[in-house]
Every structure is written in C-alpha cells, then in structure tokens.
C-alpha cells in the first residue's frame, strides 16, 4: 500500500491513478459532501468515468449492489473514495465484489483506510471480514481537506481510532511494533483532538490527528480486536446506533473493565493520555467531543440487551479479561444508563 501524506498533496491524486494505469474511475462520496467529489473529479479530469454519491453508515448491502451496478454500467477500472469511514467502507465493499482497485482520500479519523477489514449490513446484521483485496492501493492523507470537518465529527471519529489502539494494546497478537504504533497514535490524537474542538482550522493539529489515525488504523488492521469492537459492531449492525459515537460512549466502560486485566496496555494508555486513570480521561474526551452521555440517549433500550448478549456470546471472542455474562450485562447497563465510569483502569 502506498501512502501520500501532507498538506496540499491531494494534488498528487492523478499521479497515483496513473501509477496504477487507472483511467476510468468512479468517484465515491456521501450525501452532503458533493464538494469533495467535485474537488477530486476536477483533479482527476479525463480519468473520471462517473460518480456514486450515496455511501451510508454501516455499508448497507443494497447500497453496495447499486454502487457495483453503476461501476459495471460505466465500465470503470477502479474507484476513488473520498470521505469518512462510511465512504471508504463502500469503496472496499465494491473492491471486494468487483475485484477493482480502490484509492482512498480519508477526511475523518476512522482509520478504515489502513485495514483489510470490510463490513456490510443486511437484514439487521453486520458482517465483517478480512480480505487483502479490499486494502486501498494508495491512501492520500491531506490535512487541508479536513480543516472544515466539524469538531464533533473530528472528536468522535478520533476516539474511534483510539479504540483501535486500546484494543491493539491488549490484543492476543499484539507485537512490540503494533504497541508502539498504538501508544503513539493515541498520544497524537489525544493531543490534537482538544485543540481541534476549539480551533477546527488548526493545520498542525489536523496534521497530527491524521498521523494518529494512520497509526491507529494500522493497529486495527494488524491485530485482533476484543470486546469493545464486538459490542460496537452489534450495536451498529443490529440497532443502527451511530458508529463513532457508540465507540466514544462505550470505550471508557470497556477501558475500566479490561485495562486492570492488561497491565502493559494500561500503562501504555496512561502514558499516551498523560493520566493515571485512562478510563476517566476517555470519558472526559468523549464529553468534550459532544458524545451523548449514554447509549440510552442514542435510543438503546434495556430490553435490547438480551439480543446484544445473545450475539456477544454466540461465538468465542478474544478478550484480556474472561467474559462472564453478568459482568458484560453490567457493563452494558452502565453505558446504557450513563452511570459515571469507575476511576480504575
Ligand atoms: N473497516 C474498517 O477498518 C473500519 C470501518 N469503519 C466504518 O466507518 C464508518 C464510520 O466512519 P466515520 O468516519 O466515523 O463516519 P462517516 O464516514 O459516516 O462520516 C461522518 C460524517 O462526517 C461527514 N464528513 C466527512 N468528511 C467531512 C469533511 N471533510 N468536512 C465536513 N464533513 C465531513 C460525513 O458527511 C458524515 O456526515 C462505520 O461504518 C464503520 O463501520 C470505521 C473504522 C474502521
Ligand atoms: O469498529 C470499528 O471501528 C472497526 C471495524 C469496523 O468498523 C468494521 C466494520 O464494522 O465496518
């Protein structure tokens, strides 16, 4: 995978397309972000065969089918996806179905561009998998493009990236390299996000945050995720809760639950966040970003927890602390009610 990183470097997109011999590209975007699609289309000029601007969160299968039909109708030889994790996810899903390459220009901090993980939602279930074929051929990170990203989207998607790092630190297949990336990615985002919430146009902080999401995304792609990602996956796929906000609300509870069972991860998170109690700091950052105070505020009901629990325990899952149903339900209830997170962890 190639990475082009730096302010103004989106101008190198045509050279990236030429490097792979792509000259019938479909530009993929999301409703409300027509200006991004226009910018990329203008840069790519004659290499653009058409557009598909209907990417949605959690990548509904119906949208994937529609995008693939359009790609086929246009005789495209690849896609350029510009946007957040939802757009990148659609680009990957199209790559998986058509075998065509995708080039990605990320504009949030989800980290998806760095992973071979695809996800598709159908009939109230989100399926995910790993396939090296969906990994973007080239990723163009340009902090200039993120200067008008709203503070809330910056904060919540940045916390989603920190969640990748936290779970990478206690992953069963963590390595010294993934742990270094996780700690440094967390430090970069935890430093940049409060600045961006106050000053969204701050270019050095934008650059630092993109660097952090690059590192955290790599961690996600290279390790096995645990309870936190499992819960968010279920809450997003089955209950349609918003992805990054769900991560932001739940992460402090999972940190308080898991980190005491993973001392090295706990120490790394403490160093990266510059505090003794990472869980409380993650809760503070979530509130600063504008996350709702509880999963209940997002619409999750206590009666939904039976289904969440059924799915969590439907197959074995990696986790540093043994999972007992009453403890997992207790964690979920606390997050659902917005009970103040325990200072431990
Ligand atoms: N497969 C993987 O490795 C991963 C996948 N994901 C997936 O990514 C999705 C969530 O991604 P997010 O980026 O959090 O959300 P998103 O892609 O839905 O974007 C959030 C909002 O930000 C807006 N936005 C994007 N760029 C903007 C800009 N430059 N200026 C102003 N507004 C802008 C979008 O229009 C949207 O309203 C989920 O579907 C999740 O499953 C997330 C992480 C990793
Ligand atoms: O949950 C995450 O942030 C990481 C992976 C995914 O979102 C994959 C997916 O569900 O699309």
Coordinates of C-alpha atoms and ligand atoms in Angstrom, one line a residue:
X1 CA 0.0 0.0 0.0
X2 CA 1.3 3.5 -0.9
X3 CA 0.7 6.4 1.5
X4 CA 1.0 10.1 0.4
X5 CA 0.8 12.4 3.4
X6 CA 0.9 16.2 3.7
X7 CA -0.9 19.4 3.2
X8 CA -1.8 20.1 -0.4
X9 CA -0.8 16.6 -1.5
X10 CA -4.3 15.7 -2.8
X11 CA -3.0 17.3 -5.9
X12 CA -0.9 14.2 -6.4
X13 CA -4.1 12.0 -6.9
X14 CA -3.8 12.0 -10.7
X15 CA -0.2 10.7 -10.4
X16 CA -1.5 8.0 -8.0
X17 CA -4.1 6.9 -10.6
X18 CA -1.6 6.9 -13.4
X19 CA 0.8 4.8 -11.4
X20 CA -1.8 2.0 -11.4
X21 CA -2.8 2.7 -15.0
X22 CA -6.4 3.7 -13.9
X23 CA -8.3 6.0 -16.4
X24 CA -12.0 5.1 -15.9
X25 CA -12.5 5.8 -12.3
X26 CA -15.8 6.1 -10.3
X27 CA -15.5 8.7 -7.6
X28 CA -17.4 7.5 -4.5
X29 CA -18.7 10.0 -1.9
X30 CA -21.6 10.5 0.5
X31 CA -24.7 12.7 0.5
X32 CA -23.9 16.3 1.7
X33 CA -20.3 16.1 0.6
X34 CA -20.6 17.0 -3.1
X35 CA -17.7 19.4 -2.8
X36 CA -15.3 16.6 -2.0
X37 CA -16.5 14.6 -5.1
X38 CA -16.2 17.7 -7.2
X39 CA -12.7 18.5 -6.0
X40 CA -11.4 15.0 -6.7
X41 CA -13.2 14.9 -10.1
X42 CA -11.7 18.2 -11.1
X43 CA -8.2 17.0 -10.2
X44 CA -8.7 13.6 -12.0
X45 CA -10.2 15.2 -15.1
X46 CA -10.4 12.8 -18.1
X47 CA -9.7 9.8 -15.7
X48 CA -13.3 10.1 -14.3
X49 CA -16.0 7.8 -15.7
X50 CA -18.7 8.8 -13.2
X51 CA -19.8 9.3 -9.6
X52 CA -21.6 7.4 -6.9
X53 CA -22.5 9.6 -4.0
X54 CA -24.8 7.5 -1.8
X55 CA -22.4 5.9 0.7
X56 CA -24.2 5.3 4.1
X57 CA -23.0 4.4 7.6
X58 CA -22.6 0.7 8.2
X59 CA -22.5 0.0 4.4
X60 CA -26.0 -1.4 3.6
X61 CA -25.9 -4.3 1.1
X62 CA -28.4 -2.5 -1.1
X63 CA -26.1 0.4 -1.5
X64 CA -23.2 -1.9 -2.3
X65 CA -25.3 -3.6 -5.0
X66 CA -26.3 -0.2 -6.5
X67 CA -22.7 1.0 -6.5
X68 CA -21.4 -2.2 -8.2
X69 CA -24.1 -1.9 -10.9
X70 CA -23.0 1.7 -11.6
X71 CA -19.4 0.7 -11.7
X72 CA -20.3 -2.1 -14.2
X73 CA -22.5 0.2 -16.3
X74 CA -19.7 2.7 -16.6
X75 CA -17.1 0.1 -17.4
X76 CA -14.9 1.5 -14.6
X77 CA -11.4 0.2 -13.9
X78 CA -11.3 1.4 -10.3
X79 CA -12.8 3.7 -7.6
X80 CA -11.5 6.7 -5.7
X81 CA -13.3 7.0 -2.4
X82 CA -13.2 10.4 -0.7
X83 CA -14.8 10.8 2.8
X84 CA -15.0 9.2 6.2
X85 CA -15.2 5.5 7.1
X86 CA -18.6 5.1 5.5
X87 CA -17.3 6.1 2.1
X88 CA -14.1 4.1 2.5
X89 CA -16.2 1.1 3.6
X90 CA -18.3 1.3 0.4
X91 CA -15.1 1.6 -1.7
X92 CA -13.8 -1.5 0.0
X93 CA -17.1 -3.4 -0.5
X94 CA -17.1 -2.6 -4.2
X95 CA -13.5 -3.7 -4.4
X96 CA -14.4 -7.0 -2.8
X97 CA -17.3 -7.7 -5.2
X98 CA -15.7 -6.4 -8.4
X99 CA -12.0 -7.1 -7.8
X100 CA -11.3 -3.5 -8.9
X101 CA -8.7 -1.4 -7.1
X102 CA -9.6 1.5 -4.8
X103 CA -7.7 4.6 -4.0
X104 CA -8.8 6.4 -0.8
X105 CA -8.7 10.1 0.4
X106 CA -9.8 10.0 4.1
X107 CA -11.4 13.0 5.6
X108 CA -12.2 11.7 9.1
X109 CA -10.1 9.8 11.6
X110 CA -11.8 6.4 11.4
X111 CA -8.6 4.6 10.3
X112 CA -10.5 2.3 7.9
X113 CA -8.2 3.2 5.0
X114 CA -5.4 1.3 6.7
X115 CA -7.2 -2.0 7.2
X116 CA -8.2 -5.0 5.0
X117 CA -11.4 -5.2 7.0
X118 CA -14.7 -4.9 5.1
X119 CA -18.1 -4.6 6.6
X120 CA -21.6 -4.9 5.1
X121 CA -25.0 -4.7 6.8
X122 CA -28.0 -6.7 5.6
X123 CA -31.2 -7.8 7.4
X124 CA -30.2 -6.2 10.7
X125 CA -26.8 -8.0 10.8
X126 CA -23.4 -6.5 10.1
X127 CA -21.0 -9.0 8.6
X128 CA -17.3 -8.2 8.6
X129 CA -14.2 -10.0 7.3
X130 CA -10.7 -9.5 6.2
X131 CA -9.6 -9.6 2.6
X132 CA -6.3 -8.2 1.4
X133 CA -8.0 -7.4 -1.9
X134 CA -10.0 -4.6 -0.3
X135 CA -6.9 -2.8 1.1
X136 CA -6.6 0.5 -0.8
X137 CA -3.8 0.6 -3.3
X138 CA -3.0 4.1 -2.3
X139 CA -4.1 6.4 0.5
X140 CA -3.8 10.2 0.2
X141 CA -3.9 12.0 3.5
X142 CA -4.2 15.7 3.1
X143 CA -4.9 17.7 6.3
X144 CA -6.1 20.7 4.3
X145 CA -9.2 18.6 3.3
X146 CA -10.1 18.2 7.0
X147 CA -9.9 21.8 8.1
X148 CA -13.7 22.2 7.9
X149 CA -14.5 18.8 9.5
X150 CA -17.0 19.7 12.3
X151 CA -15.5 19.5 15.8
X152 CA -17.9 16.8 16.8
X153 CA -17.1 14.5 13.8
X154 CA -13.4 15.1 14.5
X155 CA -13.6 14.2 18.1
X156 CA -15.9 11.2 17.8
X157 CA -14.0 9.7 14.8
X158 CA -10.7 10.3 16.6
X159 CA -12.0 8.4 19.6
X160 CA -13.0 5.6 17.3
X161 CA -9.3 5.5 16.2
X162 CA -8.1 5.5 19.8
X163 CA -10.4 2.5 20.4
X164 CA -8.5 0.6 17.7
X165 CA -5.2 1.4 19.6
X166 CA -6.6 0.5 23.0
X167 CA -7.7 -3.0 21.8
X168 CA -4.5 -3.4 19.8
X169 CA -2.5 -2.9 23.1
X170 CA -4.1 -5.9 24.7
X171 CA -4.7 -8.0 21.6
X172 CA -3.6 -11.7 21.7
X173 CA -1.5 -11.0 18.6
X174 CA 0.0 -7.6 19.7
X175 CA 3.6 -7.1 18.9
X176 CA 6.2 -4.6 20.1
X177 CA 5.6 -2.7 16.8
X178 CA 1.8 -2.6 17.0
X179 CA 2.1 -1.5 20.6
X180 CA 4.5 1.4 19.7
X181 CA 2.1 2.5 17.0
X182 CA -0.9 2.2 19.3
X183 CA 0.7 4.3 22.0
X184 CA 2.0 7.0 19.6
X185 CA -1.3 7.1 17.7
X186 CA -3.3 7.6 20.9
X187 CA -0.9 10.3 22.1
X188 CA -1.2 12.1 18.7
X189 CA -5.0 12.0 18.7
X190 CA -5.4 12.8 22.4
X191 CA -3.1 15.9 21.9
X192 CA -4.8 17.1 18.7
X193 CA -8.5 16.5 19.4
X194 CA -9.0 19.1 22.2
X195 CA -7.2 21.6 20.0
X196 CA -9.4 20.8 17.0
X197 CA -12.6 21.0 19.1
X198 CA -11.7 24.7 19.9
X199 CA -9.9 25.5 16.6
X200 CA -11.1 23.3 13.8
X201 CA -8.9 25.0 11.2
X202 CA -5.6 24.5 13.1
X203 CA -3.4 22.8 10.4
X204 CA -0.6 21.4 12.7
X205 CA -3.3 19.8 14.9
X206 CA -5.1 18.5 11.8
X207 CA -1.8 17.0 10.6
X208 CA -1.1 15.4 14.0
X209 CA -4.6 13.9 14.1
X210 CA -4.3 12.4 10.7
X211 CA -1.0 10.9 11.7
X212 CA -2.6 9.5 14.7
X213 CA -5.5 7.9 12.8
X214 CA -3.0 6.4 10.3
X215 CA -1.1 4.7 13.2
X216 CA -4.3 3.6 15.0
X217 CA -5.8 2.3 11.7
X218 CA -2.6 0.2 11.1
X219 CA -3.0 -1.3 14.6
X220 CA -6.6 -2.3 13.8
X221 CA -5.5 -3.9 10.6
X222 CA -2.7 -5.9 12.2
X223 CA -4.2 -7.2 15.4
X224 CA -7.4 -9.0 16.6
X225 CA -10.0 -6.8 18.3
X226 CA -11.8 -7.7 21.5
X227 CA -15.0 -7.0 23.5
X228 CA -15.2 -3.3 22.7
X229 CA -15.2 -3.7 18.9
X230 CA -17.5 -6.7 19.2
X231 CA -20.1 -4.7 21.2
X232 CA -19.9 -1.7 18.8
X233 CA -20.3 -4.0 15.8
X234 CA -23.5 -5.4 17.3
X235 CA -24.9 -2.1 18.4
X236 CA -24.2 -0.6 15.0
X237 CA -25.3 -3.5 12.8
X238 CA -28.4 -4.6 14.7
X239 CA -29.6 -1.4 16.4
X240 CA -28.3 1.1 13.9
X241 CA -26.5 3.2 16.5
X242 CA -24.1 5.7 15.1
X243 CA -20.6 4.1 14.8
X244 CA -18.1 6.6 16.2
X245 CA -20.4 8.0 18.9
X246 CA -21.2 4.4 20.1
X247 CA -17.4 3.8 20.3
X248 CA -16.9 7.1 22.2
X249 CA -19.6 6.3 24.8
X250 CA -18.7 2.7 25.4
X251 CA -14.9 2.9 25.4
X252 CA -14.5 4.3 28.9
X253 CA -16.6 1.5 30.3
X254 CA -14.6 -1.2 28.4
X255 CA -11.3 0.5 29.5
X256 CA -12.4 0.4 33.2
X257 CA -13.3 -3.3 32.7
X258 CA -10.4 -4.5 30.6
X259 CA -7.3 -2.4 31.4
X260 CA -6.9 -3.7 35.0
X261 CA -6.5 -7.2 33.4
X262 CA -3.9 -5.9 30.9
X263 CA -1.2 -4.0 32.9
X264 CA 1.1 -3.3 30.0
X265 CA -1.8 -1.9 27.9
X266 CA -3.0 0.1 31.0
X267 CA 0.5 1.6 31.4
X268 CA 0.7 2.5 27.7
X269 CA -2.7 4.2 27.7
X270 CA -1.8 6.1 30.8
X271 CA 1.4 7.3 29.2
X272 CA -0.3 8.2 25.9
X273 CA -3.2 10.1 27.6
X274 CA -0.9 11.6 30.3
X275 CA -3.1 10.5 33.2
X276 CA -3.2 7.8 35.9
X277 CA -6.8 6.7 35.0
X278 CA -7.3 6.2 31.3
X279 CA -11.0 5.3 31.6
X280 CA -11.9 8.6 33.2
X281 CA -9.8 10.5 30.6
X282 CA -11.5 8.7 27.8
X283 CA -14.9 9.7 29.3
X284 CA -13.7 13.3 29.5
X285 CA -12.6 13.3 25.9
X286 CA -15.9 11.8 24.8
X287 CA -17.9 14.6 26.6
X288 CA -15.6 17.2 25.2
X289 CA -16.2 15.9 21.7
X290 CA -20.0 16.0 22.2
X291 CA -20.8 12.4 22.6
X292 CA -24.2 11.7 24.2
X293 CA -23.9 10.8 27.9
X294 CA -25.3 7.3 27.4
X295 CA -26.3 4.6 24.9
X296 CA -29.8 5.1 26.2
X297 CA -29.7 8.6 24.7
X298 CA -28.9 7.1 21.4
X299 CA -32.1 5.0 21.6
X300 CA -30.9 1.7 23.0
X301 CA -33.5 0.2 25.4
X302 CA -32.8 -2.2 28.4
X303 CA -35.0 -4.7 26.6
X304 CA -32.4 -4.7 23.7
X305 CA -29.7 -6.0 25.9
X306 CA -30.9 -9.7 25.6
X307 CA -30.2 -9.6 21.9
X308 CA -26.9 -7.9 22.4
X309 CA -25.9 -10.5 25.0
X310 CA -27.1 -13.3 22.7
X311 CA -24.8 -12.1 19.9
X312 CA -21.8 -11.4 22.2
X313 CA -21.9 -14.9 23.5
X314 CA -22.8 -16.6 20.2
X315 CA -19.2 -17.4 19.5
X316 CA -15.9 -17.2 21.4
X317 CA -14.2 -13.8 21.3
X318 CA -10.7 -12.6 22.2
X319 CA -10.6 -10.5 25.4
X320 CA -7.9 -9.9 28.1
X321 CA -10.4 -10.5 30.9
X322 CA -12.6 -13.5 31.0
X323 CA -16.2 -12.7 30.0
X324 CA -18.9 -13.6 32.4
X325 CA -22.5 -12.8 31.2
X326 CA -23.5 -10.9 34.4
X327 CA -20.4 -8.7 34.2
X328 CA -20.9 -7.9 30.5
X329 CA -24.5 -7.1 31.1
X330 CA -23.5 -4.9 34.0
X331 CA -21.0 -3.0 31.7
X332 CA -23.7 -2.6 29.1
X333 CA -26.3 -1.4 31.6
X334 CA -23.8 1.2 33.0
X335 CA -23.2 2.5 29.5
X336 CA -26.9 2.5 28.6
X337 CA -27.7 4.5 31.7
X338 CA -24.6 6.7 31.7
X339 CA -23.5 5.7 35.1
X340 CA -20.2 7.5 35.9
X341 CA -17.4 5.3 34.8
X342 CA -15.2 3.8 37.6
X343 CA -11.9 5.7 38.0
X344 CA -9.9 2.4 37.8
X345 CA -8.4 1.3 34.5
Ligands
LIG1 N1 -13.3 -1.4 8.1 C1 -12.6 -0.7 9.0 O1 -11.5 -0.9 9.2 C2 -13.3 0.4 9.7 C3 -14.6 0.8 9.3 N2 -15.2 1.8 9.9 C4 -16.5 2.2 9.4 O2 -16.6 3.6 9.2 C5 -17.8 4.1 9.4 C6 -17.7 5.3 10.3 O3 -16.8 6.3 9.8 P1 -16.8 7.8 10.2 O4 -15.7 8.4 9.5 O5 -16.8 7.9 11.7 O6 -18.2 8.4 9.8 P2 -18.8 8.8 8.4 O7 -17.9 8.3 7.2 O8 -20.2 8.4 8.3 O9 -18.6 10.4 8.4 C7 -19.2 11.1 9.5 C8 -19.8 12.5 9.0 O10 -18.7 13.3 8.6 C9 -19.0 14.0 7.4 N3 -17.7 14.4 6.8 C10 -16.8 13.6 6.3 N4 -15.8 14.3 5.8 C11 -16.1 15.6 6.0 C12 -15.4 16.9 5.8 N5 -14.2 16.9 5.2 N6 -16.0 18.0 6.1 C13 -17.2 18.0 6.7 N7 -17.9 16.8 7.0 C14 -17.3 15.7 6.6 C15 -19.8 13.0 6.6 O11 -20.6 13.6 5.6 C16 -20.6 12.3 7.8 O12 -21.8 13.1 8.0 C17 -18.7 3.0 10.0 O13 -19.5 2.4 9.0 C18 -17.6 2.0 10.4 O14 -18.1 0.7 10.5 C19 -14.6 2.5 10.9 C20 -13.4 2.2 11.4 C21 -12.6 1.1 10.8
LIG2 O1 -15.5 -1.0 14.7 C1 -14.5 -0.4 14.1 O2 -14.3 0.8 14.3 C2 -13.7 -1.2 13.3 C3 -14.0 -2.0 12.3 C4 -15.2 -1.7 11.6 O3 -15.9 -0.8 11.8 C5 -15.6 -2.7 10.5 C6 -17.0 -2.5 10.2 O4 -17.8 -2.9 11.0 O5 -17.2 -2.0 9.1

